[in-house]
mmCIF file with all atom_site columns, C-alpha atoms in Angstrom:
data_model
loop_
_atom_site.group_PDB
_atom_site.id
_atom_site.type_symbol
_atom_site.label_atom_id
_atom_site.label_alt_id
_atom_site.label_comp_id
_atom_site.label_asym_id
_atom_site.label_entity_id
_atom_site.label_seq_id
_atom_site.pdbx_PDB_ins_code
_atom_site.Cartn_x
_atom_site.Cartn_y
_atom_site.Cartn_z
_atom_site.occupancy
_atom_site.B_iso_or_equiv
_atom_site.pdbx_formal_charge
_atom_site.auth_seq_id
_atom_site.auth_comp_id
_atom_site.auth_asym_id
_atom_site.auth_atom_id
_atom_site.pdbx_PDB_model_num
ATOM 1   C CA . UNK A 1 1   ? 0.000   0.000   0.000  1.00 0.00 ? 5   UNK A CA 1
ATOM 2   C CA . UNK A 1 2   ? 1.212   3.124   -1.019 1.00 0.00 ? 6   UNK A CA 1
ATOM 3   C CA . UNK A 1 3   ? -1.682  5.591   0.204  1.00 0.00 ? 7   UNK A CA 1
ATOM 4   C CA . UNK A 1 4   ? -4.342  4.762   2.441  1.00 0.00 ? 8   UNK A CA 1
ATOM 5   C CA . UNK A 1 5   ? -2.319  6.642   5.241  1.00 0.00 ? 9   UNK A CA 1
ATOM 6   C CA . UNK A 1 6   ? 0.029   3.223   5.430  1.00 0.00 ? 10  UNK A CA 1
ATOM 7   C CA . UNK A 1 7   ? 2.936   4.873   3.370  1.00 0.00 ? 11  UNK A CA 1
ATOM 8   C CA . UNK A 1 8   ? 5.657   5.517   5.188  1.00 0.00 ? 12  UNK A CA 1
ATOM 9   C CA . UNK A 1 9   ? 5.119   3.669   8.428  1.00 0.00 ? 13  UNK A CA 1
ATOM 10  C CA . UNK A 1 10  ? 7.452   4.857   10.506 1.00 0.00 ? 14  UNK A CA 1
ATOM 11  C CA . UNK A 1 11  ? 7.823   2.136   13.437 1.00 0.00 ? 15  UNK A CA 1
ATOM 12  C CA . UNK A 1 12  ? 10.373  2.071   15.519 1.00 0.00 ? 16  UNK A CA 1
ATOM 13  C CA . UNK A 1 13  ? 12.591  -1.151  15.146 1.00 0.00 ? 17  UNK A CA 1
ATOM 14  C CA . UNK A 1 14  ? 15.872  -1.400  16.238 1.00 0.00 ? 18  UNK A CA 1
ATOM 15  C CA . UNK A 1 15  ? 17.068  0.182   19.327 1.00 0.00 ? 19  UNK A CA 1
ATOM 16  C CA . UNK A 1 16  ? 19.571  -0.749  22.137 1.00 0.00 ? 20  UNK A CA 1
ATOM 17  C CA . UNK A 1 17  ? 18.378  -2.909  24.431 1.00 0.00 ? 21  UNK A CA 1
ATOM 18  C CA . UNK A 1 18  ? 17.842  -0.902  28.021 1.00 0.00 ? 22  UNK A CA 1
ATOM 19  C CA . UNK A 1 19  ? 16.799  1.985   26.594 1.00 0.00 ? 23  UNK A CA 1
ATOM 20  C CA . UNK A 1 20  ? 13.799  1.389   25.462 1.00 0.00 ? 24  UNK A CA 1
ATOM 21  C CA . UNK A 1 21  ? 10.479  -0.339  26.526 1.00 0.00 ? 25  UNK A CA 1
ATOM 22  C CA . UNK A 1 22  ? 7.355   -1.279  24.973 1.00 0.00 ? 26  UNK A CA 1
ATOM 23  C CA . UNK A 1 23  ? 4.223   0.864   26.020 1.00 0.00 ? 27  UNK A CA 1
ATOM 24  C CA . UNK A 1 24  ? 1.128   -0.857  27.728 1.00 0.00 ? 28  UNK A CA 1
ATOM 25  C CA . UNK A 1 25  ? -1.346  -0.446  25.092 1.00 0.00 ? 29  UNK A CA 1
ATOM 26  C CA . UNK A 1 26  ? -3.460  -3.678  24.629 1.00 0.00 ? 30  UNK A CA 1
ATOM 27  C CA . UNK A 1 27  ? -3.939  -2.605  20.935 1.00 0.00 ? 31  UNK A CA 1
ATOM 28  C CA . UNK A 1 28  ? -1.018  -1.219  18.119 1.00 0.00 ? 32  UNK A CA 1
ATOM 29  C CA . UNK A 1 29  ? 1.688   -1.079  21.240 1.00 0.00 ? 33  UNK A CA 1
ATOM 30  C CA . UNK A 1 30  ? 4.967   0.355   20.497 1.00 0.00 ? 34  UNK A CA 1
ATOM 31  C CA . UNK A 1 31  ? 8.281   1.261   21.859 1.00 0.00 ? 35  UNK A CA 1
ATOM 32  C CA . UNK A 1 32  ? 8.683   4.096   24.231 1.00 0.00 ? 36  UNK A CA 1
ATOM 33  C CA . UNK A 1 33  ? 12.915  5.183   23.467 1.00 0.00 ? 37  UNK A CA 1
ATOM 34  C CA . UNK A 1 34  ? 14.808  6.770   26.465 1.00 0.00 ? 38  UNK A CA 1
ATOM 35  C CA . UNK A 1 35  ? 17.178  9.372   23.734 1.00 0.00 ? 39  UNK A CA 1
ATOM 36  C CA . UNK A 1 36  ? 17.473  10.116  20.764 1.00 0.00 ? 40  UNK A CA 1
ATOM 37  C CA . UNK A 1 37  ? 16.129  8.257   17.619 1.00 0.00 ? 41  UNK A CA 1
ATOM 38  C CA . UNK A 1 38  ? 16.963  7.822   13.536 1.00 0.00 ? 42  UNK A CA 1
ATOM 39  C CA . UNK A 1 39  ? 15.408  6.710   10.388 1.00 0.00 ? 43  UNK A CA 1
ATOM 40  C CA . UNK A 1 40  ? 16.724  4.066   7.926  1.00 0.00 ? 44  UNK A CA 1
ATOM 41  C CA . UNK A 1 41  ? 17.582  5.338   4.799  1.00 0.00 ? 45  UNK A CA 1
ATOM 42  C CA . UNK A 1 42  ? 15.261  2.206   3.015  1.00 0.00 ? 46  UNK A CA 1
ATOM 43  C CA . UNK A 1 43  ? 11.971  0.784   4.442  1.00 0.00 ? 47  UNK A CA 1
ATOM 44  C CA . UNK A 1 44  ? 11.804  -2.114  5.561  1.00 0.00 ? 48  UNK A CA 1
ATOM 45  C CA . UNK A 1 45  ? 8.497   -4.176  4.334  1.00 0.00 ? 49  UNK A CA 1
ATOM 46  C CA . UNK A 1 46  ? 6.101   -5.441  6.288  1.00 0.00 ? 50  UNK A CA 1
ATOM 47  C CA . UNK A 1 47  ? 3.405   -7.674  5.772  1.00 0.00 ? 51  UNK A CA 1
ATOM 48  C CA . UNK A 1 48  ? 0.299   -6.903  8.382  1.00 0.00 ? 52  UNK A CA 1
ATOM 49  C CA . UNK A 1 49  ? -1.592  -9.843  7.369  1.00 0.00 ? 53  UNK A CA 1
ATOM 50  C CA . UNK A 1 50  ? -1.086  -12.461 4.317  1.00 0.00 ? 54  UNK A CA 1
ATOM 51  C CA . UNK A 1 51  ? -4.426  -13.562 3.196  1.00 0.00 ? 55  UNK A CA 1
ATOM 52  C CA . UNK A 1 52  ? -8.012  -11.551 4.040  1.00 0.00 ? 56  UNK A CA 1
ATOM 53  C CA . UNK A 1 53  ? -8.839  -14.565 6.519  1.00 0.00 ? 57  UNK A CA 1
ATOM 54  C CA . UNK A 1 54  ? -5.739  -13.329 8.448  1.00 0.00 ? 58  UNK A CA 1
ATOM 55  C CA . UNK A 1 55  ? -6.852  -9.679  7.996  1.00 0.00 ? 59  UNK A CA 1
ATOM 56  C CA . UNK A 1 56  ? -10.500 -10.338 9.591  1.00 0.00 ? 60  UNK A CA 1
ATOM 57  C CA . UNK A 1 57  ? -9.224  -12.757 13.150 1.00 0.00 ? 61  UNK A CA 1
ATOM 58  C CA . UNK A 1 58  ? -6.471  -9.742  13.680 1.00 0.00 ? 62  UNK A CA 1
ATOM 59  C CA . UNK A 1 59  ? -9.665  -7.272  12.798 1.00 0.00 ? 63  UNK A CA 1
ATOM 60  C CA . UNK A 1 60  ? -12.177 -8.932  15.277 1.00 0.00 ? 64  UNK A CA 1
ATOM 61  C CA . UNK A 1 61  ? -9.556  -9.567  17.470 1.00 0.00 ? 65  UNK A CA 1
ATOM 62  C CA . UNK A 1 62  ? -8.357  -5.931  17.720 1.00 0.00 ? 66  UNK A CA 1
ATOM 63  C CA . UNK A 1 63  ? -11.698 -4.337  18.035 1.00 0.00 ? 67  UNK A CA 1
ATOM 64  C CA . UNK A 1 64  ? -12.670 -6.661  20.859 1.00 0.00 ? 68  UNK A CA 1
ATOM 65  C CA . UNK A 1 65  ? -9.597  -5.552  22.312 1.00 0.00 ? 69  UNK A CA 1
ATOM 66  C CA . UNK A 1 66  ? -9.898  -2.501  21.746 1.00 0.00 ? 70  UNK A CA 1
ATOM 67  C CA . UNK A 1 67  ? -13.824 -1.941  22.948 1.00 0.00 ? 71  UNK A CA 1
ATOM 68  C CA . UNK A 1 68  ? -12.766 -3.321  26.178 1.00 0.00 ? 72  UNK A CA 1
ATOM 69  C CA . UNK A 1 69  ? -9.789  -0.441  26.593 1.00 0.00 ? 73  UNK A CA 1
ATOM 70  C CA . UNK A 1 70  ? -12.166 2.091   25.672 1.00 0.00 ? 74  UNK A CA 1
ATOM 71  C CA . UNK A 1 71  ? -14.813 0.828   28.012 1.00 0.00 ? 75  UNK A CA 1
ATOM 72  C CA . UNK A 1 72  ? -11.945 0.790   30.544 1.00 0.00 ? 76  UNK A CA 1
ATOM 73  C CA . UNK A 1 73  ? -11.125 4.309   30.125 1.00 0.00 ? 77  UNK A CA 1
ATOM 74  C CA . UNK A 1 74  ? -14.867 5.960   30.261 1.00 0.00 ? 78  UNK A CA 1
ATOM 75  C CA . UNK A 1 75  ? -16.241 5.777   26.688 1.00 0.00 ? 79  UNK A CA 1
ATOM 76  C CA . UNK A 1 76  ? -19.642 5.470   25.412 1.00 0.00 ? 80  UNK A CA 1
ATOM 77  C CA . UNK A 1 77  ? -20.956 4.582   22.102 1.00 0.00 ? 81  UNK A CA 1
ATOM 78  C CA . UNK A 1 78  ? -24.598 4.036   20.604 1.00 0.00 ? 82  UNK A CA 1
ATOM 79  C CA . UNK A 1 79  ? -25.305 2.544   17.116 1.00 0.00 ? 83  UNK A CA 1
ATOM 80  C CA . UNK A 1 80  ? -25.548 6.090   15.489 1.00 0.00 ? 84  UNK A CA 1
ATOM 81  C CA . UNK A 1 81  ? -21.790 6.902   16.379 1.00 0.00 ? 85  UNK A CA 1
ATOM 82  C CA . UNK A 1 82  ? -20.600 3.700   15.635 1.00 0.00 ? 86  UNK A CA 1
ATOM 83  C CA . UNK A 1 83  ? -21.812 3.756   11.516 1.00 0.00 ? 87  UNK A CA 1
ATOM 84  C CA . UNK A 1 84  ? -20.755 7.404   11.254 1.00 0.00 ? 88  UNK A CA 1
ATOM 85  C CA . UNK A 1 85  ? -17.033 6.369   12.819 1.00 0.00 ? 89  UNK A CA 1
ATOM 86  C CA . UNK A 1 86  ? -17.155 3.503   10.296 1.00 0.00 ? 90  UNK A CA 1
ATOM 87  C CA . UNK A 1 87  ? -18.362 5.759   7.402  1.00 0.00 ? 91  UNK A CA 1
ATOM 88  C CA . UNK A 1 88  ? -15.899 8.525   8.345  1.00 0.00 ? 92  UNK A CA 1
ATOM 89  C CA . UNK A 1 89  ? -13.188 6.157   8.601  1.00 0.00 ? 93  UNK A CA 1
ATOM 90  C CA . UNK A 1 90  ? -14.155 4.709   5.378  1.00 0.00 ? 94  UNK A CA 1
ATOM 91  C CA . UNK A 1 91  ? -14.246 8.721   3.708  1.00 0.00 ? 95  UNK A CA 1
ATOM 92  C CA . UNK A 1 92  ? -10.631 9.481   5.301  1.00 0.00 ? 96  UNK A CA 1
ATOM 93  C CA . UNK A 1 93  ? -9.063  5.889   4.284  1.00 0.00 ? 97  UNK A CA 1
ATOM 94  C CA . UNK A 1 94  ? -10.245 6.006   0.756  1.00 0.00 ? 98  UNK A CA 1
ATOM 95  C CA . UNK A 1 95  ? -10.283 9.467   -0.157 1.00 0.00 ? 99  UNK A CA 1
ATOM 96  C CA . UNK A 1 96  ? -8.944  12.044  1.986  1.00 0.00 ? 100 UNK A CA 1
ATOM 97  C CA . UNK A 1 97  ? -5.691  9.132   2.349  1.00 0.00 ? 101 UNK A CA 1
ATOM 98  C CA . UNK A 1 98  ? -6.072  8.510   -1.053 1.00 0.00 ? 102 UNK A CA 1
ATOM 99  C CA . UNK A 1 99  ? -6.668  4.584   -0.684 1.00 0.00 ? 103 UNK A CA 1
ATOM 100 C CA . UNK A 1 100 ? -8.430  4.582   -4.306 1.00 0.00 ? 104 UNK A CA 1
ATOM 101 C CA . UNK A 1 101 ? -4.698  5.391   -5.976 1.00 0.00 ? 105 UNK A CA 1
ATOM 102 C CA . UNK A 1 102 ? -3.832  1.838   -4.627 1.00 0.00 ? 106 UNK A CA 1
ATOM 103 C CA . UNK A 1 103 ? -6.884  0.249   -6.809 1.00 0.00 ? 107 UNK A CA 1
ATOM 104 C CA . UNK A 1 104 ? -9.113  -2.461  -5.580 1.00 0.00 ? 108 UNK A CA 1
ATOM 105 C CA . UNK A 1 105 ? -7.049  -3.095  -2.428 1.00 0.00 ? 109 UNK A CA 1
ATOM 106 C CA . UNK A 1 106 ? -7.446  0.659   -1.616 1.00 0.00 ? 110 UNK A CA 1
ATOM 107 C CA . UNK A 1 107 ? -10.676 -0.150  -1.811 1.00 0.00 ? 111 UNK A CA 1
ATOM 108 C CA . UNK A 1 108 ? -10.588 -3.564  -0.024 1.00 0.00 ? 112 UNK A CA 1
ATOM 109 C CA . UNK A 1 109 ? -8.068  -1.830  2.723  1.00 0.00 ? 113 UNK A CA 1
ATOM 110 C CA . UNK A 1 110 ? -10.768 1.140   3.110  1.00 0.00 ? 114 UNK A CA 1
ATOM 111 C CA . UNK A 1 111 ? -13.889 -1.117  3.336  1.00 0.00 ? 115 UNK A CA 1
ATOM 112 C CA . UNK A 1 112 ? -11.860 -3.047  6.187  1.00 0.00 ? 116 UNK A CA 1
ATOM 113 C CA . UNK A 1 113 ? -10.744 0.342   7.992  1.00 0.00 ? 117 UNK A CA 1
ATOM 114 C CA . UNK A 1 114 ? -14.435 1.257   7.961  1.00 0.00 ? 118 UNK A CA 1
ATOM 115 C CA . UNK A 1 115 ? -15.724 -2.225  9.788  1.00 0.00 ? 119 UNK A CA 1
ATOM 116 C CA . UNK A 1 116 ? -13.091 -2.776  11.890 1.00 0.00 ? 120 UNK A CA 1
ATOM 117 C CA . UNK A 1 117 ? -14.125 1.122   13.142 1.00 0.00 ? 121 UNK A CA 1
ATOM 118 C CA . UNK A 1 118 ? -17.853 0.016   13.407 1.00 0.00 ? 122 UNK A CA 1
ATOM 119 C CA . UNK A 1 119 ? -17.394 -2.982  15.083 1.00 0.00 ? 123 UNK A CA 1
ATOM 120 C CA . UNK A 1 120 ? -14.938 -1.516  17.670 1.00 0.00 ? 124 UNK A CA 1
ATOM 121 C CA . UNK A 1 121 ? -17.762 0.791   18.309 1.00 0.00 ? 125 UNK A CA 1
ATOM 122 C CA . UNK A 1 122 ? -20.732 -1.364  17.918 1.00 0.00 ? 126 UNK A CA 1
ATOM 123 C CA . UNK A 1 123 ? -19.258 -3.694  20.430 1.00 0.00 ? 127 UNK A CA 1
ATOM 124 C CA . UNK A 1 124 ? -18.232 -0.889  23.127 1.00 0.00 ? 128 UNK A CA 1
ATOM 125 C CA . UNK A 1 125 ? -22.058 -0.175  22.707 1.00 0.00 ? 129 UNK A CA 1
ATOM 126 C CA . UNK A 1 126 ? -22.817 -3.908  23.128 1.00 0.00 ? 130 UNK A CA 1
ATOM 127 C CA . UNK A 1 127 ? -20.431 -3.958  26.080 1.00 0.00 ? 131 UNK A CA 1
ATOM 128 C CA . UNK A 1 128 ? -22.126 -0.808  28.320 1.00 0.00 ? 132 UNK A CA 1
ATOM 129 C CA . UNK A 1 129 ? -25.483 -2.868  27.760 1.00 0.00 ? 133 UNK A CA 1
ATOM 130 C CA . UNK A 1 130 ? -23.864 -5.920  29.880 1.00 0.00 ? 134 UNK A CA 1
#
C-alpha cells in the first residue's frame, strides 16, 4: 500500500536494548525510546496480514480488544456513532488518504478500515449494555 495513510510507516525497530520499553497499550503497542532516535535510509516491508482470513481474526480480534480499553477508560458509544465512525473512517481511508490510488485493495483496505471502526464501536455499545 502506497496511500491509504500506510505509506511511510514509521515504526520504531531497532534500538539498544535498556533503553527502550514497549508501552502498555493492549492494541497497536509500540516502543517508548529513552534518547534520541533515527530513520533508515530504506523501508523495511512489512506484511500486516497475508491472506483476508488473516486480515478479519487480527480485525475482530483488535476491536474486541480494543472496545474493552475504551470501556476501561470511560467511553460510550450508541449505534448512530458507531456507523458514522465507520463511514468517516471509510471517507478518510479512501479518499482524503487517497486509498483509491492503490486500486481495488485501496478499496478492499478502506472497506476493512471502515468495519473494523464500526465494530470496535458497535461492540463498546454492546459492552455498556452488559
Amino acid at each position: 500500500m502506497r496511500h491509504s495513510g500506510w505509506w511511510p510507516d514509521l515504526v520504531t525497530r531497532l534500538f539498544r536494548r535498556g533503553a527502550a520499553r514497549f508501552s502498555d497499550d493492549v492494541v497497536h503497542e509500540h516502543v517508548i525510546v529513552e534518547g534520541k532516535t533515527g530513520t533508515l535510509r530504506a523501508p523495511i516491508m512489512h506484511e500486516t496480514f497475508v491472506d483476508l482470513d488473516e486480515l478479519l481474526q487480527k480485525m475482530n480480534n483488535y476491536s474486541s480488544l480494543a472496545a474493552k480499553e475504551m470501556r476501561h477508560g470511560g467511553r460510550k458509544a450508541g449505534l448512530a456513532g458507531a456507523v458514522l465512525r465507520g463511514l468517516w473512517a471509510f471517507m478518510r481511508t479512501y479518499f482524503f488518504r487517497g486509498g483509491f490510488l492503490d486500486g481495488r485493495e485501496g478499496f478492499m483496505l478502506a472497506v476493512a478500515t471502515a468495519e473494523g471502526t464500526y465494530y470496535r464501536y458497535a461492540k463498546l455499545m454492546l459492552l455498556d449494555r452488559k
